[in-house]
Amino acid sequence: MAHKPLAGKVALVAGATRGAGRGIATALGEAGATVWCTGRSVPGSPGMPGRPETIQETADLVTARGGRGIAVRCDHTVPAEVARLFEQVGQLDLLVNDIWGGDDLVAWGKKLWETDLQDGLTLLDRAIKTHVITSWHGLPRLRPGGLVVEITDGDAYFYRGHFFYDLVKTSVIRMAFGLAQELEGRGVTALAVTPGFLRSEWMLDQFGVSEANWRDAIAKVPSFAASETPLFVGRGVAALAADPGVAARNGRVCASWDLGAEYGLVDADGARPHFLNWLRAHMPEVAARWKSLDEGFYAYWGKMPYGMPGS
């Protein structure tokens, strides 16, 4: 019988329909966990326009990989629905906040004042407010030794090319830090995790390729050579959840490529993608400006000094 380090553990992946959420849920299933897969996309119900994926498909993948997948439709912008969800779930060991829902809302190449304001505000509702609502209801149910993971994009504070996109992705890094402070004494760890160049269903469609022939897109986008499937970041999250020393990362942001190297992980095709190493080899001028958050940076983040409120 294959080793199942998360057997007996209960996880909830909020935003498990596709992309990183589906990959994380699937990898947790590989590790033997019971995984509650939530989102809005179910047959006959509004989800992401134009996308066929459903949370039931994700739950089936979890079960097929050796875990137990449970699909529950939940609109995480609605507190009452989230409250009902956690009443069903009960106590849990891992909470993953991966709700994004913004692929149709980011107007790349436009400045803040040129974008559709309502699109931007909707993105904040979908990708920040949902994380807050889900954590508010879910964190009290995390058992000691538990883990909460915020999914972001990038392990640095460079500008991500679009005001609202950058605000969302840096905000969830800060959320992980803030939760690490608030959960002190609970025995619960909070951190953020970023995938590399994610070969999601949406991205494959944007490039006009499938997982079977994804390399055909490299001619147009060379950095796609360093891309990874959602399962790779999922295996990183599963490795963190199974690591008894995960608390040493409390409040940090972890990159899938670093987790892959540290835990000896491989992608679905057996590859070992490392996006930052690819940049160093092929785009050194870009890599030179990529300043990953390090211990010096985290040392600056802390509670208020001198007995001020919150210290």
Coordinates of C-alpha atoms in Angstrom, one line a residue:
M1 CA 0.0 0.0 0.0
A2 CA 1.4 3.4 -1.0
H3 CA 2.4 5.7 1.8
K4 CA -0.4 8.1 2.7
P5 CA 1.1 10.8 5.0
L6 CA -2.2 12.7 5.2
A7 CA -4.5 9.7 5.9
G8 CA -7.1 10.6 8.5
K9 CA -6.6 14.4 7.8
V10 CA -9.4 16.6 6.7
A11 CA -8.7 19.5 4.3
L12 CA -10.9 22.1 2.6
V13 CA -9.8 23.7 -0.7
A14 CA -11.8 26.8 -1.3
G15 CA -11.7 27.4 -5.1
A16 CA -11.0 23.8 -6.1
T17 CA -12.7 23.8 -9.5
R18 CA -9.7 24.3 -11.7
G19 CA -6.1 25.5 -11.8
A20 CA -4.0 25.4 -8.6
G21 CA -7.1 24.6 -6.5
R22 CA -7.8 21.4 -8.5
G23 CA -4.1 20.5 -8.4
I24 CA -3.8 21.0 -4.7
A25 CA -7.0 19.0 -4.0
T26 CA -5.7 16.2 -6.2
A27 CA -2.3 16.1 -4.5
L28 CA -4.0 16.0 -1.1
G29 CA -6.0 13.1 -2.3
E30 CA -2.7 11.4 -3.4
A31 CA -1.6 11.8 0.2
G32 CA -4.7 10.2 1.6
A33 CA -6.7 13.2 2.9
T34 CA -10.4 13.7 2.9
V35 CA -10.8 16.9 0.8
W36 CA -13.8 19.1 0.7
C37 CA -13.8 20.8 -2.7
T38 CA -15.7 24.0 -2.9
G39 CA -16.6 26.6 -5.5
R40 CA -19.5 27.8 -7.6
S41 CA -19.0 25.6 -10.7
V42 CA -21.5 22.7 -10.8
P43 CA -23.5 21.4 -13.7
G44 CA -26.4 23.7 -14.4
S45 CA -25.2 26.5 -12.1
P46 CA -23.3 29.6 -12.9
G47 CA -19.5 29.3 -12.5
M48 CA -16.8 30.9 -14.5
P49 CA -18.2 31.9 -17.9
G50 CA -17.0 29.7 -20.7
R51 CA -15.3 27.1 -18.5
P52 CA -16.4 23.5 -18.3
E53 CA -14.7 22.3 -15.1
T54 CA -16.7 21.5 -12.0
I55 CA -16.0 20.9 -8.4
Q56 CA -17.5 17.4 -8.7
E57 CA -14.8 16.5 -11.3
T58 CA -12.2 17.7 -8.8
A59 CA -13.7 15.6 -6.0
D60 CA -13.7 12.6 -8.3
L61 CA -10.0 13.1 -9.0
V62 CA -9.3 13.3 -5.3
T63 CA -11.0 9.9 -4.7
A64 CA -9.4 8.3 -7.8
R65 CA -5.9 9.3 -6.4
G66 CA -6.6 7.5 -3.1
G67 CA -8.3 10.2 -0.9
R68 CA -11.9 11.0 -0.3
G69 CA -13.3 13.9 -2.3
I70 CA -16.4 15.7 -1.3
A71 CA -17.9 18.5 -3.6
V72 CA -20.0 21.2 -2.1
R73 CA -21.2 24.2 -4.0
C74 CA -20.5 27.4 -2.1
D75 CA -20.3 31.0 -3.1
H76 CA -17.5 32.3 -0.8
T77 CA -18.6 35.9 -1.2
V78 CA -21.7 35.0 0.8
P79 CA -21.0 34.6 4.5
A80 CA -24.1 32.6 5.2
E81 CA -23.2 30.0 2.6
V82 CA -19.7 29.7 4.0
A83 CA -21.1 29.3 7.5
R84 CA -23.3 26.4 6.3
L85 CA -20.3 24.9 4.6
F86 CA -18.2 24.7 7.7
E87 CA -21.1 23.4 9.7
Q88 CA -21.0 20.4 7.3
V89 CA -17.2 20.1 7.5
G90 CA -16.7 20.3 11.3
Q91 CA -13.1 20.2 12.5
L92 CA -10.3 20.2 10.0
D93 CA -6.5 20.1 9.6
L94 CA -5.9 22.1 6.5
L95 CA -7.6 25.2 5.0
V96 CA -6.5 26.3 1.5
N97 CA -7.7 29.7 0.3
D98 CA -7.3 29.6 -3.5
I99 CA -10.4 31.5 -4.7
W100 CA -9.4 33.8 -7.6
G101 CA -12.1 34.1 -10.3
G102 CA -10.4 37.0 -12.0
D103 CA -9.1 35.7 -15.3
D104 CA -12.0 37.5 -17.0
L105 CA -11.5 40.7 -15.0
V106 CA -7.9 41.7 -15.5
A107 CA -7.3 44.2 -18.3
W108 CA -3.6 43.7 -18.9
G109 CA -1.8 46.8 -20.3
K110 CA -4.3 49.3 -18.8
K111 CA -3.6 51.7 -16.0
L112 CA -5.9 51.9 -13.0
W113 CA -7.9 54.9 -14.4
E114 CA -8.3 53.1 -17.7
T115 CA -9.8 49.9 -16.3
D116 CA -13.4 49.2 -15.7
L117 CA -13.8 50.2 -12.1
Q118 CA -16.6 47.6 -11.4
D119 CA -14.4 44.8 -12.8
G120 CA -11.7 45.8 -10.4
L121 CA -14.0 46.0 -7.4
T122 CA -15.5 42.7 -8.3
L123 CA -12.0 41.2 -8.4
L124 CA -11.4 42.5 -4.8
D125 CA -14.7 40.8 -3.8
R126 CA -13.7 37.5 -5.4
A127 CA -10.1 37.3 -4.6
I128 CA -9.7 39.1 -1.2
K129 CA -13.0 39.3 0.5
T130 CA -13.6 35.6 -0.1
H131 CA -10.4 34.7 1.6
V132 CA -11.3 36.8 4.6
I133 CA -14.8 35.4 4.9
T134 CA -13.5 31.8 4.5
S135 CA -10.8 32.3 7.1
W136 CA -13.2 34.0 9.6
H137 CA -15.5 30.9 9.5
G138 CA -12.8 28.2 9.1
L139 CA -9.9 29.2 11.3
P140 CA -11.8 28.5 14.6
R141 CA -12.3 24.9 13.4
L142 CA -8.6 24.2 12.6
R143 CA -7.2 21.6 15.0
P144 CA -3.8 22.1 16.8
G145 CA -1.1 21.3 14.3
G146 CA -3.2 22.6 11.5
L147 CA -2.2 24.7 8.5
V148 CA -3.8 27.5 6.5
V149 CA -2.4 28.2 3.1
E150 CA -3.0 31.4 1.0
I151 CA -2.4 30.9 -2.7
T152 CA -0.7 33.8 -4.4
D153 CA 1.4 34.6 -7.5
G154 CA 5.1 35.3 -6.9
D155 CA 7.3 35.2 -3.7
A156 CA 8.5 38.7 -4.1
Y157 CA 7.1 42.3 -4.0
F158 CA 7.8 43.3 -7.5
Y159 CA 4.9 45.0 -9.4
R160 CA 2.8 42.4 -11.2
G161 CA 1.7 44.5 -14.1
H162 CA -1.8 45.4 -13.2
F163 CA -3.1 47.5 -10.3
F164 CA -5.9 45.2 -9.1
Y165 CA -4.0 42.0 -9.9
D166 CA -1.0 43.2 -7.9
L167 CA -3.1 44.4 -5.0
V168 CA -4.8 41.0 -4.8
K169 CA -1.7 38.8 -5.0
T170 CA 0.4 40.9 -2.5
S171 CA -2.6 41.2 -0.1
V172 CA -2.9 37.4 0.3
I173 CA 0.9 37.2 1.2
R174 CA 0.2 39.8 3.9
M175 CA -2.9 37.8 5.0
A176 CA -0.6 34.8 5.6
F177 CA 1.6 37.0 7.7
G178 CA -1.2 38.5 9.7
L179 CA -2.8 35.2 10.3
A180 CA 0.5 33.8 11.6
Q181 CA 0.4 36.6 14.2
E182 CA -3.2 36.1 15.1
L183 CA -2.9 32.3 15.4
E184 CA 0.0 32.5 17.8
G185 CA -0.6 30.0 20.7
R186 CA -3.1 27.9 18.7
G187 CA -0.5 25.6 17.2
V188 CA -1.7 26.5 13.8
T189 CA 0.7 27.6 11.0
A190 CA -0.2 30.1 8.3
L191 CA 1.7 30.7 5.1
A192 CA 1.4 31.6 1.4
V193 CA 2.3 29.5 -1.5
T194 CA 3.0 30.5 -5.1
P195 CA 3.1 28.3 -8.2
G196 CA 5.5 29.0 -11.0
F197 CA 4.3 29.6 -14.5
L198 CA 1.0 27.6 -14.1
R199 CA -0.1 25.5 -16.9
S200 CA -3.7 25.8 -16.0
E201 CA -6.7 24.8 -18.1
W202 CA -7.3 28.5 -18.8
M203 CA -3.7 29.2 -19.7
L204 CA -3.6 26.2 -22.1
D205 CA -6.7 27.6 -23.8
Q206 CA -5.2 31.1 -24.1
F207 CA -2.2 29.6 -25.9
G208 CA -4.3 27.4 -28.1
V209 CA -2.7 24.1 -26.9
S210 CA -3.6 21.2 -24.6
E211 CA -1.6 19.3 -22.0
A212 CA -0.7 16.8 -24.7
N213 CA 1.0 19.4 -27.0
W214 CA 1.7 22.3 -24.6
R215 CA 5.3 22.6 -25.8
D216 CA 4.0 23.9 -29.1
A217 CA 3.4 27.2 -27.3
I218 CA 7.0 27.7 -26.4
A219 CA 7.8 29.2 -29.8
K220 CA 5.5 32.1 -28.9
V221 CA 6.2 32.3 -25.2
P222 CA 9.7 30.9 -24.4
S223 CA 9.2 31.0 -20.6
F224 CA 6.4 28.5 -21.1
A225 CA 9.2 25.9 -21.2
A226 CA 9.5 26.3 -17.5
S227 CA 5.7 26.0 -16.8
E228 CA 4.2 23.5 -14.4
T229 CA 0.9 21.7 -14.1
P230 CA -1.3 22.5 -11.1
L231 CA -0.4 19.2 -9.6
F232 CA 3.2 20.4 -8.9
V233 CA 2.2 23.2 -6.6
G234 CA -0.4 20.8 -5.1
R235 CA 2.3 18.3 -4.2
G236 CA 4.2 21.2 -2.6
V237 CA 1.2 22.0 -0.4
A238 CA 0.7 18.3 0.5
A239 CA 4.4 18.1 1.5
L240 CA 4.0 21.1 3.7
A241 CA 0.9 19.7 5.3
A242 CA 2.7 16.4 6.1
D243 CA 5.9 18.1 7.4
P244 CA 6.1 18.1 11.2
G245 CA 8.4 21.1 11.0
V246 CA 6.2 23.3 8.9
A247 CA 5.8 25.8 11.8
A248 CA 9.3 27.1 11.0
R249 CA 7.8 28.7 7.9
N250 CA 5.0 30.5 9.8
G251 CA 4.1 33.7 8.1
R252 CA 6.3 33.1 5.0
V253 CA 5.6 32.7 1.3
C254 CA 6.9 29.5 -0.3
A255 CA 7.5 29.0 -4.1
S256 CA 6.5 25.7 -5.7
W257 CA 10.0 25.4 -7.3
D258 CA 11.7 25.7 -3.9
L259 CA 9.3 23.2 -2.3
G260 CA 9.9 20.8 -5.2
A261 CA 13.7 21.0 -4.7
E262 CA 13.5 20.6 -0.9
Y263 CA 11.0 17.8 -0.8
G264 CA 12.2 16.0 -4.0
L265 CA 8.9 16.5 -5.8
V266 CA 8.1 15.8 -9.5
D267 CA 5.4 17.1 -11.8
A268 CA 2.7 15.0 -13.4
D269 CA 5.1 14.2 -16.3
G270 CA 8.1 13.5 -14.0
A271 CA 9.7 16.9 -14.7
R272 CA 11.2 19.1 -11.9
P273 CA 10.2 22.6 -13.0
H274 CA 12.1 25.5 -11.4
F275 CA 10.8 28.8 -12.8
L276 CA 13.4 31.0 -11.1
N277 CA 16.3 28.9 -12.3
W278 CA 14.9 29.1 -15.8
L279 CA 14.8 32.9 -15.6
R280 CA 18.4 32.9 -14.3
A281 CA 19.5 30.9 -17.3
H282 CA 17.5 32.5 -20.0
M283 CA 16.5 36.0 -18.8
P284 CA 19.2 37.0 -16.3
E285 CA 18.2 40.6 -16.4
V286 CA 14.7 39.7 -15.2
A287 CA 16.0 37.2 -12.6
A288 CA 18.3 39.9 -11.2
R289 CA 15.3 42.0 -10.3
W290 CA 13.5 39.1 -8.7
K291 CA 14.0 39.7 -5.0
S292 CA 12.4 36.8 -3.2
L293 CA 11.3 37.6 0.4
D294 CA 14.0 36.4 2.8
E295 CA 14.7 36.2 6.5
G296 CA 15.9 39.8 6.5
F297 CA 12.6 40.9 5.1
Y298 CA 10.6 38.8 7.6
A299 CA 12.7 40.1 10.5
Y300 CA 11.3 43.6 9.7
W301 CA 7.7 42.3 9.9
G302 CA 6.7 41.9 13.5
K303 CA 4.4 43.1 16.2
M304 CA 4.3 46.8 17.2
P305 CA 7.3 47.6 19.5
Y306 CA 7.4 49.4 22.8
G307 CA 4.1 48.0 24.1
M308 CA 2.0 49.7 21.5
P309 CA -1.5 48.3 20.8
G310 CA -1.2 44.9 19.2
S311 CA 2.2 44.1 20.7

